[in-house]
């Protein structure tokens, strides 16, 4: 089954404790992206990647890191999480870019205390 | 910077009615794409419809259609014969032709009542 998976689905952590949210797709897509969703703000793009080793900032990259060492994986790293990073996070992938249909993961609910 | 505005935070209609969700955007670009995404209570984001700015014809997908007014920078979504399964958050999104960024609106929560 073609899908985007994210882990964990839910995470409660404390300020400053490094964490990684994994994202993996099995569709051989070149484009992958991370978004955060907050009430009243919609989805905001954090980082995106056009291919292996090619990443670029979205609109809200501060406090986040990403890497794309393999085509299928695009982990989101929070080196020192803060409470303002409490949010719902989505990973998405598409064949070549945002103009193609984006397939979203199920979301990761992160709470930073 | 591009912005996308959805002025209706919530809407509610009866099953089988037609409903229109509004979206306006601000850009100086001429080449861009517009999207409507649906997020049902399951949280899964699903593409509903896509419009390329250079195409004059409004996109349609079964019961879903758009009214794309380029000069007015308006991109509304019409849902005909609404069904209970249409209950969801709907997000309008803008993407610029050359860049690979997507900008989303705030969302409209649509409830279809039986």
CSV table of C-alpha atoms in Angstrom, one decimal:
chain,number,residue,atom,x,y,z
A,1,UNK,CA,0.0,0.0,0.0
A,2,UNK,CA,1.3,3.4,-1.0
A,3,UNK,CA,1.7,5.5,2.1
A,4,UNK,CA,3.6,8.0,4.2
A,5,UNK,CA,4.3,6.9,7.7
A,6,UNK,CA,5.3,9.0,10.7
A,7,UNK,CA,6.5,8.0,14.1
A,8,UNK,CA,5.7,8.6,16.8
A,9,UNK,CA,2.0,9.6,16.4
A,10,UNK,CA,1.9,11.2,19.8
A,11,UNK,CA,4.8,12.5,21.9
A,12,UNK,CA,4.9,14.4,25.2
A,13,UNK,CA,8.4,15.8,26.1
A,14,UNK,CA,10.1,18.4,28.1
A,15,UNK,CA,11.8,21.6,27.1
A,16,UNK,CA,15.3,21.1,25.8
A,17,UNK,CA,15.2,17.3,25.3
A,18,UNK,CA,16.3,16.5,21.7
A,19,UNK,CA,13.8,14.6,19.7
A,20,UNK,CA,13.3,13.2,16.2
A,21,UNK,CA,10.1,12.6,14.3
A,22,UNK,CA,10.6,10.1,11.5
A,23,UNK,CA,8.9,10.2,8.1
A,24,UNK,CA,9.1,7.5,5.5
A,25,UNK,CA,7.4,7.1,2.1
A,26,UNK,CA,7.3,4.0,-0.1
A,27,UNK,CA,6.3,5.7,-3.4
A,28,UNK,CA,9.7,6.6,-4.7
A,29,UNK,CA,8.8,10.3,-4.4
A,30,UNK,CA,11.4,13.0,-4.9
A,31,UNK,CA,9.6,15.8,-3.0
A,32,UNK,CA,9.1,15.6,0.7
A,33,UNK,CA,8.0,18.3,3.1
A,34,UNK,CA,7.2,19.0,6.8
A,35,UNK,CA,4.3,21.2,8.0
A,36,UNK,CA,3.0,22.2,11.4
A,37,UNK,CA,-0.7,22.8,12.0
A,38,UNK,CA,-1.9,25.2,14.6
A,39,UNK,CA,-5.4,26.4,15.3
A,40,UNK,CA,-6.3,29.5,13.4
A,41,UNK,CA,-3.1,29.4,11.4
A,42,UNK,CA,-3.6,26.5,9.1
A,43,UNK,CA,-0.6,24.6,7.9
A,44,UNK,CA,2.8,26.2,7.7
A,45,UNK,CA,5.7,24.7,5.9
A,46,UNK,CA,8.8,24.1,7.9
A,47,UNK,CA,11.3,22.5,5.4
A,48,UNK,CA,11.1,20.7,2.1
A,49,UNK,CA,13.4,18.6,0.1
A,50,UNK,CA,13.5,18.2,-3.7
A,51,UNK,CA,15.7,15.1,-3.6
A,52,UNK,CA,18.4,13.4,-1.6
A,53,UNK,CA,20.8,15.9,0.0
A,54,UNK,CA,18.7,18.8,-1.3
A,55,UNK,CA,16.7,20.6,1.4
A,56,UNK,CA,15.4,24.2,1.8
A,57,UNK,CA,13.6,26.3,4.3
A,58,UNK,CA,9.9,26.8,4.4
A,59,UNK,CA,8.2,29.7,6.2
A,60,UNK,CA,8.8,28.6,9.8
A,61,UNK,CA,12.2,26.8,9.9
A,62,UNK,CA,13.5,28.2,13.2
A,63,UNK,CA,14.2,25.6,15.8
A,64,UNK,CA,14.0,22.7,13.4
A,65,UNK,CA,16.5,20.6,11.4
A,66,UNK,CA,16.0,18.1,8.6
A,67,UNK,CA,18.1,15.7,6.6
A,68,UNK,CA,17.5,13.7,3.5
A,69,UNK,CA,20.2,11.0,3.3
A,70,UNK,CA,17.9,8.5,1.6
A,71,UNK,CA,15.1,9.1,-0.9
A,72,UNK,CA,12.4,7.5,1.3
A,73,UNK,CA,13.2,9.1,4.6
A,74,UNK,CA,12.9,12.7,5.8
A,75,UNK,CA,13.3,13.0,9.6
A,76,UNK,CA,12.4,16.2,11.5
A,77,UNK,CA,14.8,17.0,14.3
A,78,UNK,CA,14.1,19.4,17.2
A,79,UNK,CA,17.5,19.9,18.9
A,80,UNK,CA,16.1,21.8,21.9
A,81,UNK,CA,12.3,21.8,21.9
A,82,UNK,CA,10.4,24.7,23.4
A,83,UNK,CA,6.7,25.0,24.4
A,84,UNK,CA,6.0,27.1,21.3
A,85,UNK,CA,6.8,24.0,19.2
A,86,UNK,CA,3.8,22.2,20.6
A,87,UNK,CA,1.8,21.5,17.5
A,88,UNK,CA,0.5,18.9,15.1
A,89,UNK,CA,3.1,18.0,12.5
A,90,UNK,CA,2.6,16.5,9.1
A,91,UNK,CA,5.0,15.0,6.7
A,92,UNK,CA,4.1,14.9,3.0
A,93,UNK,CA,5.5,13.6,-0.2
A,94,UNK,CA,4.9,14.0,-3.9
A,95,UNK,CA,6.4,12.7,-7.1
A,96,UNK,CA,8.4,15.8,-8.2
A,97,UNK,CA,7.1,18.9,-6.4
A,98,UNK,CA,4.2,20.6,-4.8
A,99,UNK,CA,2.3,20.8,-8.1
A,100,UNK,CA,1.9,17.0,-7.9
A,101,UNK,CA,-0.6,15.5,-5.5
A,102,UNK,CA,0.9,15.6,-2.1
A,103,UNK,CA,0.3,12.5,0.1
A,104,UNK,CA,0.3,13.3,3.8
A,105,UNK,CA,1.2,11.2,6.7
A,106,UNK,CA,-1.2,10.6,9.6
A,107,UNK,CA,0.3,13.5,11.7
A,108,UNK,CA,2.3,13.6,15.0
A,109,UNK,CA,0.9,15.4,17.9
A,110,UNK,CA,3.8,16.9,19.9
A,111,UNK,CA,3.5,18.5,23.3
A,112,UNK,CA,6.5,20.2,24.8
A,113,UNK,CA,6.1,21.0,28.6
B,1,UNK,CA,5.2,37.3,0.6
B,2,UNK,CA,2.2,35.4,-0.6
B,3,UNK,CA,-0.8,35.2,1.8
B,4,UNK,CA,-3.9,33.1,1.6
B,5,UNK,CA,-7.1,34.1,3.5
B,6,UNK,CA,-10.1,32.1,4.3
B,7,UNK,CA,-12.6,34.4,5.8
B,8,UNK,CA,-15.1,31.8,6.9
B,9,UNK,CA,-13.9,29.9,10.0
B,10,UNK,CA,-16.9,27.7,10.2
B,11,UNK,CA,-19.9,26.8,7.9
B,12,UNK,CA,-22.8,24.4,8.3
B,13,UNK,CA,-25.3,23.2,5.7
B,14,UNK,CA,-27.9,20.5,5.4
B,15,UNK,CA,-27.1,17.3,3.5
B,16,UNK,CA,-27.7,17.6,-0.3
B,17,UNK,CA,-27.3,21.3,-0.3
B,18,UNK,CA,-24.7,23.2,-2.2
B,19,UNK,CA,-22.0,25.1,-0.3
B,20,UNK,CA,-19.3,27.5,-1.4
B,21,UNK,CA,-16.1,28.1,0.6
B,22,UNK,CA,-14.2,31.3,0.0
B,23,UNK,CA,-10.5,31.9,-0.5
B,24,UNK,CA,-8.5,34.9,-1.5
B,25,UNK,CA,-4.8,35.2,-2.0
B,26,UNK,CA,-2.3,37.9,-2.5
B,27,UNK,CA,0.5,37.6,-5.0
B,28,UNK,CA,2.4,39.6,-7.7
B,29,UNK,CA,3.2,36.4,-9.6
B,30,UNK,CA,1.6,35.4,-12.8
B,31,UNK,CA,2.5,31.7,-12.8
B,32,UNK,CA,1.2,29.8,-9.8
B,33,UNK,CA,-1.0,26.9,-8.6
B,34,UNK,CA,-4.0,26.8,-6.2
B,35,UNK,CA,-5.3,23.9,-4.2
B,36,UNK,CA,-8.1,22.8,-1.9
B,37,UNK,CA,-7.2,20.2,0.6
B,38,UNK,CA,-9.6,18.4,2.9
B,39,UNK,CA,-8.9,17.3,6.5
B,40,UNK,CA,-11.7,15.0,7.9
B,41,UNK,CA,-11.9,14.2,11.6
B,42,UNK,CA,-9.3,11.4,11.0
B,43,UNK,CA,-6.8,14.2,10.4
B,44,UNK,CA,-5.7,12.7,7.1
B,45,UNK,CA,-5.1,15.5,4.5
B,46,UNK,CA,-6.4,14.8,1.1
B,47,UNK,CA,-6.1,16.8,-2.1
B,48,UNK,CA,-9.6,17.8,-3.4
B,49,UNK,CA,-8.8,19.9,-6.4
B,50,UNK,CA,-6.0,21.8,-8.2
B,51,UNK,CA,-6.1,24.8,-10.5
B,52,UNK,CA,-3.2,26.1,-12.6
B,53,UNK,CA,-3.3,29.9,-12.9
B,54,UNK,CA,-2.6,29.9,-16.6
B,55,UNK,CA,-5.7,27.9,-17.3
B,56,UNK,CA,-8.8,29.9,-17.8
B,57,UNK,CA,-11.2,26.9,-17.4
B,58,UNK,CA,-12.3,26.2,-13.8
B,59,UNK,CA,-11.2,22.8,-12.5
B,60,UNK,CA,-13.9,20.3,-11.5
B,61,UNK,CA,-13.7,16.9,-9.7
B,62,UNK,CA,-17.1,15.2,-9.5
B,63,UNK,CA,-19.1,17.2,-7.0
B,64,UNK,CA,-16.3,19.6,-6.4
B,65,UNK,CA,-15.7,22.6,-8.6
B,66,UNK,CA,-13.8,25.9,-8.3
B,67,UNK,CA,-14.6,29.5,-9.3
B,68,UNK,CA,-11.2,30.9,-10.1
B,69,UNK,CA,-11.2,34.7,-10.6
B,70,UNK,CA,-7.5,35.6,-11.4
B,71,UNK,CA,-8.0,39.3,-11.5
B,72,UNK,CA,-9.8,39.3,-8.2
B,73,UNK,CA,-7.4,36.8,-6.7
B,74,UNK,CA,-10.2,34.7,-5.6
B,75,UNK,CA,-10.5,30.9,-5.6
B,76,UNK,CA,-13.7,29.5,-4.1
B,77,UNK,CA,-14.7,25.9,-3.8
B,78,UNK,CA,-18.2,24.7,-4.5
B,79,UNK,CA,-19.5,21.4,-3.2
B,80,UNK,CA,-22.7,20.2,-4.9
B,81,UNK,CA,-25.1,17.7,-3.4
B,82,UNK,CA,-23.2,17.8,-0.1
B,83,UNK,CA,-22.8,14.5,1.8
B,84,UNK,CA,-22.1,13.7,5.4
B,85,UNK,CA,-18.6,12.5,4.4
B,86,UNK,CA,-17.8,16.1,3.3
B,87,UNK,CA,-17.7,17.1,6.9
B,88,UNK,CA,-14.1,18.3,7.4
B,89,UNK,CA,-11.7,21.2,7.6
B,90,UNK,CA,-11.0,22.6,4.2
B,91,UNK,CA,-7.7,24.4,3.4
B,92,UNK,CA,-7.0,26.6,0.5
B,93,UNK,CA,-3.3,26.6,-0.6
B,94,UNK,CA,-1.1,28.6,-2.9
B,95,UNK,CA,2.1,27.5,-4.6
B,96,UNK,CA,4.4,29.7,-6.7
B,97,UNK,CA,5.5,28.3,-10.0
B,98,UNK,CA,9.2,28.4,-9.6
B,99,UNK,CA,9.6,27.9,-5.8
B,100,UNK,CA,8.5,24.7,-4.1
B,101,UNK,CA,6.7,26.2,-1.2
B,102,UNK,CA,3.1,25.9,-0.3
B,103,UNK,CA,1.2,28.6,1.7
B,104,UNK,CA,-2.0,27.5,3.3
B,105,UNK,CA,-5.0,29.5,4.5
B,106,UNK,CA,-6.4,29.3,8.0
B,107,UNK,CA,-9.0,26.7,7.1
B,108,UNK,CA,-12.8,26.5,7.1
B,109,UNK,CA,-14.5,24.0,9.3
B,110,UNK,CA,-17.5,22.6,7.3
B,111,UNK,CA,-20.2,20.6,8.9
B,112,UNK,CA,-22.8,18.7,6.9
B,113,UNK,CA,-26.0,18.1,8.9
B,114,UNK,CA,-28.3,15.1,8.2
